[in-house]
Amino acid sequence: MVTHFSRFQHLLLQPRLLSSHQSRALQHPLIRTLTVIRSVMGSSSSSSSSSSKLLFRQLFEKESSTFTYLLADVSHPDKPALLIDPVDKTVDRDLKLINELGLKLVYAMNTHVHADHVTGTGLLKTKVPGVKSVISKASGSKADMFLEPGDRVSIGDIYLEVRATPGHTAGCVTYVTGEEADQPQPRMAFTGDAVLIRGCGRTDFQGGSSDQLFESVHSQASFHAYLIFTLPKDTLIYPAHDYKGYEVSTVGEEMQHNPRLTKDKETFKTIMSNLNLAYPKMIDVAVPANMVCGLQDLPPQANL
């Protein structure tokens, strides 16, 4: 379920500092599939109960160094689930895991139109009847559902709120778990390429803007309310990619140690304008495919 909320309701939310927690990951020896089971125990019964509702898996696609995230409410009779940033090459792996865990996939979501891999959302729709593809309205991409800042995507009693975080591309969003006691704690932010672990996405194509990316990470603009660095410092950051072997960070860590995003805006813009990065090798294939849900080579009736 996607719920639309007034953007100004988010101005009522106040950031808070919570106690720190660590997440644990088990790495598959062959395909580097990261399997993380969220089981964070809070100080109250409501906190403990909210954590036990969430089944969470972090999965990895090695060619594009992409993380795919699986979330499900296992306390609900249907065990509804969603995938964030699925990759076409690992769709069968992801569905095998979903079937083994007895989950019902409801949404296949993207944080933005990727330039380094083809999304798996379209293939998932062809293999699992009823799955809806989801992306931001600002992306301009084809999908079943389009999100705007302030929207909520629900699976059972768990929801993700949508925060517009443009800069890497014009249509980037970050998905954040709720702040209420009945939602998983500590909070989780799926940042796409807006914030990487000790880095950030490039800003030199697809409507990118280093000025806009800096504001997306740091500001409390009225349209976006509290974005990333204004979340509680123990909020877990799960990016769309990692190239150095990192799996998870926190808002507090990145505020202190991110070599780009700890700088002032002008220094940050200078850094981003002098990266001299190579043209992405997959961009000419990935972007056109992802603008049509990853199905540009299939018959028109499948391009949903």
C-alpha positions as MATLAB code, in Angstrom:
seq = 'MVTHFSRFQHLLLQPRLLSSHQSRALQHPLIRTLTVIRSVMGSSSSSSSSSSKLLFRQLFEKESSTFTYLLADVSHPDKPALLIDPVDKTVDRDLKLINELGLKLVYAMNTHVHADHVTGTGLLKTKVPGVKSVISKASGSKADMFLEPGDRVSIGDIYLEVRATPGHTAGCVTYVTGEEADQPQPRMAFTGDAVLIRGCGRTDFQGGSSDQLFESVHSQASFHAYLIFTLPKDTLIYPAHDYKGYEVSTVGEEMQHNPRLTKDKETFKTIMSNLNLAYPKMIDVAVPANMVCGLQDLPPQANL';
ca = [
       0.000    0.000    0.000;
       1.269    3.466   -0.923;
      -0.049    6.263    1.261;
       0.218    9.924    0.316;
       0.911   12.389    3.122;
       1.215   16.146    3.154;
       4.826   17.119    2.657;
       4.493   19.596    5.517;
       3.567   16.868    7.994;
       7.211   15.880    7.958;
       8.213   19.231    9.427;
       6.732   18.016   12.694;
       9.293   15.243   12.928;
      12.238   16.026   15.175;
      15.551   14.209   14.826;
      16.644   12.312   17.897;
      19.806   10.599   19.053;
      19.341    6.927   19.914;
      21.747    4.372   21.379;
      23.999    2.713   18.804;
      23.502   -0.827   17.516;
      25.457   -3.048   15.195;
      24.065   -5.098   12.338;
      25.430   -8.547   11.563;
      25.982  -10.032    8.141;
      26.747  -13.565    6.977;
      28.521  -13.775    3.629;
      27.905  -16.621    1.228;
      31.308  -18.103    0.251;
      30.457  -18.494   -3.430;
      28.260  -15.669   -4.656;
      28.801  -13.071   -1.963;
      25.147  -12.961   -1.057;
      24.923  -11.032    2.168;
      22.240  -12.396    4.447;
      21.308  -10.173    7.337;
      18.537  -11.025    9.744;
      17.353   -7.992   11.650;
      16.802   -8.883   15.290;
      17.544   -5.736   17.236;
      16.332   -5.951   20.802;
      15.174   -2.688   22.314;
      14.675   -1.713   25.932;
      10.896   -2.067   25.733;
       8.585   -4.848   24.621;
       7.213   -2.693   21.803;
      10.724   -2.126   20.453;
      11.489   -5.824   20.586;
       8.217   -6.699   18.900;
       8.729   -4.206   16.063;
      12.181   -5.603   15.300;
      10.971   -9.191   15.199;
       8.399   -8.268   12.537;
      11.052   -7.385    9.987;
      12.880   -9.968    7.924;
      15.766   -8.283    6.142;
      18.290   -9.538    3.606;
      21.132   -7.686    1.915;
      22.081   -9.241   -1.436;
      24.985   -8.428   -3.734;
      25.511   -8.425   -7.521;
      29.244   -8.474   -8.105;
      29.537   -7.210  -11.697;
      27.984   -3.808  -10.949;
      28.705   -3.945   -7.196;
      24.997   -3.423   -6.547;
      23.154   -4.171   -3.323;
      19.577   -5.414   -3.507;
      17.523   -5.289   -0.316;
      14.694   -7.621    0.651;
      12.293   -6.548    3.409;
       9.240   -8.443    4.655;
       6.747   -8.286    7.498;
       6.866  -11.860    8.781;
       4.293  -11.142   11.499;
       1.620  -10.657    8.815;
      -0.253  -13.774    7.596;
       0.765  -13.123    3.974;
       4.387  -12.240    4.789;
       4.355   -9.361    2.260;
       7.760   -8.356    0.909;
       9.475   -5.803   -1.271;
      12.782   -5.590   -3.119;
      14.812   -2.393   -3.418;
      17.115   -1.986   -6.442;
      16.861   -5.496   -7.933;
      19.264   -6.394  -10.780;
      18.182   -8.311  -13.883;
      21.058  -10.800  -13.600;
      20.093  -11.885  -10.077;
      16.302  -12.050  -10.383;
      16.241  -15.854  -10.246;
      18.437  -15.888   -7.153;
      16.228  -13.341   -5.440;
      13.022  -15.213   -6.276;
      14.511  -18.482   -5.060;
      15.237  -16.866   -1.695;
      11.775  -15.308   -1.527;
      10.143  -18.665   -2.236;
      12.325  -20.481    0.290;
      11.332  -17.993    2.975;
       7.635  -18.262    2.129;
       7.252  -14.577    1.306;
       4.830  -12.828   -1.033;
       6.588  -10.254   -3.202;
       4.407   -7.160   -3.553;
       6.730   -4.363   -4.751;
       9.896   -4.149   -6.854;
      11.328   -0.696   -6.184;
      14.184    1.438   -7.460;
      15.896    4.364   -5.783;
      16.581    5.933   -9.197;
      17.193    5.189  -12.882;
      20.488    3.326  -12.682;
      23.256    3.788  -15.238;
      25.453    0.817  -14.319;
      23.031   -2.106  -14.492;
      19.619   -3.043  -15.835;
      16.936   -3.138  -13.189;
      15.241   -6.437  -12.405;
      11.816   -4.880  -11.842;
      10.475   -5.710  -15.279;
      11.629   -9.331  -15.194;
      10.145   -9.752  -11.738;
       6.790   -8.610  -13.091;
       6.925  -11.255  -15.817;
       7.741  -14.011  -13.313;
       5.513  -13.078  -10.363;
       1.941  -12.033  -11.203;
       0.748   -8.992   -9.293;
       4.145   -7.511   -8.455;
       4.152   -3.745   -8.950;
       7.157   -1.782  -10.165;
       7.808    1.395   -8.179;
       9.994    4.458   -8.765;
       9.873    8.199   -8.165;
       7.629   10.316  -10.353;
      10.553   12.685  -10.876;
      12.562    9.918  -12.564;
      10.434   10.089  -15.718;
      10.671    6.301  -15.973;
       7.876    3.850  -16.727;
       6.468    1.940  -13.730;
       3.216    0.821  -12.150;
       3.455    3.249   -9.238;
       5.112    6.631   -8.958;
       6.252    8.083   -5.658;
       6.556   11.638   -4.414;
       8.217   13.047   -1.279;
       6.178   12.221    1.793;
       4.611    9.054    0.373;
       4.692    5.831    2.362;
       5.046    2.309    0.955;
       3.647   -0.325    3.315;
       4.151   -4.069    3.596;
       1.959   -5.338    6.393;
       2.583   -3.112    9.402;
       6.018   -1.968    8.232;
       6.411    1.078    6.022;
       9.062    3.055    4.183;
       8.757    6.810    3.828;
       9.937    8.485    0.642;
      12.456   11.326    0.739;
      13.506   13.128   -2.412;
      17.306   13.159   -2.555;
      18.197   14.381   -6.069;
      21.725   15.219   -7.120;
      23.159   11.967   -8.424;
      20.178   11.986  -10.787;
      17.207   14.316  -10.860;
      14.862   11.546   -9.707;
      16.748    9.958   -6.799;
      14.852    9.080   -3.635;
      15.839    7.580   -0.295;
      13.561    5.090    1.462;
      13.544    5.384    5.273;
      11.841    3.153    7.833;
       9.426    4.877   10.195;
      10.360    6.530   13.469;
       7.478    5.150   15.557;
       8.096    2.581   18.283;
       6.250   -0.099   16.315;
       8.661    0.288   13.379;
      12.114   -1.386   13.154;
      14.737    0.270   15.330;
      17.267    1.654   14.777;
      15.920    3.246   11.622;
      17.187    2.193    8.199;
      17.859    4.476    5.221;
      18.198    3.004    1.724;
      20.085    5.855    0.119;
      20.653    4.650   -3.433;
      23.645    6.568   -4.779;
      22.963    9.744   -2.803;
      25.120    8.564    0.099;
      27.559    5.711   -0.347;
      29.714    4.379    2.452;
      32.540    6.928    2.666;
      31.448    8.453   -0.623;
      28.529    9.511   -2.826;
      27.299    9.085   -6.357;
      28.747   11.104   -9.220;
      26.809   14.160  -10.394;
      27.929   14.682  -13.984;
      25.073   13.082  -15.965;
      21.318   12.274  -15.860;
      20.416   15.702  -14.531;
      22.944   15.428  -11.728;
      23.946   18.418   -9.639;
      26.558   18.564   -6.889;
      24.838   21.597   -5.397;
      21.544   19.701   -5.244;
      23.131   16.534   -3.865;
      24.754   18.482   -1.025;
      21.384   19.981   -0.103;
      19.693   16.578   -0.336;
      22.078   15.150    2.243;
      22.336   18.084    4.640;
      19.273   20.293    4.474;
      15.888   20.408    6.176;
      14.108   21.928    3.184;
      10.340   22.197    3.514;
       9.595   19.883    0.617;
      11.823   17.100    1.895;
      11.631   17.645    5.671;
      14.491   15.851    7.380;
      16.672   14.216    4.764;
      19.727   12.065    5.533;
      22.207   13.754    7.870;
      19.334   15.057    9.989;
      18.162   11.517   10.746;
      19.123   10.015   14.132;
      22.836    9.318   14.161;
      22.415    5.566   14.645;
      20.215    5.286   11.538;
      21.674    2.480    9.437;
      22.727    3.526    5.934;
      22.329    0.921    3.209;
      23.571    2.242   -0.172;
      22.868    0.946   -3.664;
      26.534    0.148   -4.281;
      29.827   -0.512   -2.584;
      33.232   -0.935   -4.203;
      35.455   -1.383   -1.141;
      33.865   -4.252    0.767;
      31.669   -2.229    3.116;
      28.158   -3.459    3.874;
      26.505   -0.900    6.140;
      27.237    2.417    7.809;
      25.361    4.879   10.009;
      24.412    8.517    9.686;
      26.801    9.334   12.512;
      29.720    7.565   10.839;
      29.187    9.306    7.510;
      28.776   12.700    9.174;
      32.190   12.177   10.746;
      34.161   10.171    8.201;
      32.717   10.646    4.690;
      35.590   12.322    2.793;
      33.239   14.236    0.480;
      30.083   14.934    2.456;
      31.865   16.260    5.543;
      33.123   19.253    3.548;
      31.355   22.584    3.106;
      29.273   22.997   -0.023;
      31.823   24.859   -2.137;
      34.594   22.377   -1.315;
      32.220   19.521   -2.070;
      31.319   21.027   -5.464;
      35.006   21.434   -6.285;
      35.695   17.800   -5.373;
      32.808   16.575   -7.516;
      33.795   18.687  -10.523;
      37.326   17.274  -10.476;
      36.620   13.532  -10.175;
      37.449   12.947  -13.865;
      35.549    9.671  -13.899;
      35.311    7.473  -16.981;
      32.069    7.341  -18.948;
      29.959    4.545  -17.395;
      30.377    1.460  -19.569;
      26.766    0.331  -19.145;
      25.023    3.695  -19.390;
      24.011    3.460  -23.057;
      22.302    0.131  -22.388;
      21.151    0.564  -18.795;
      19.482    3.973  -18.894;
      17.208    3.322  -21.920;
      16.291   -0.070  -20.455;
      15.607    1.320  -17.017;
      13.433    4.086  -18.389;
      11.038    1.311  -19.474;
      11.327   -0.803  -16.334;
      14.221   -2.852  -17.720;
      12.194   -4.403  -20.542;
      13.159   -2.559  -23.686;
      13.951   -5.783  -25.566;
      10.679   -7.554  -24.813;
       7.401   -7.249  -26.769;
       5.540   -3.963  -26.157;
       2.777   -5.607  -24.137;
       5.413   -6.714  -21.577;
       6.826   -3.206  -21.173;
       4.831   -2.282  -18.086;
];
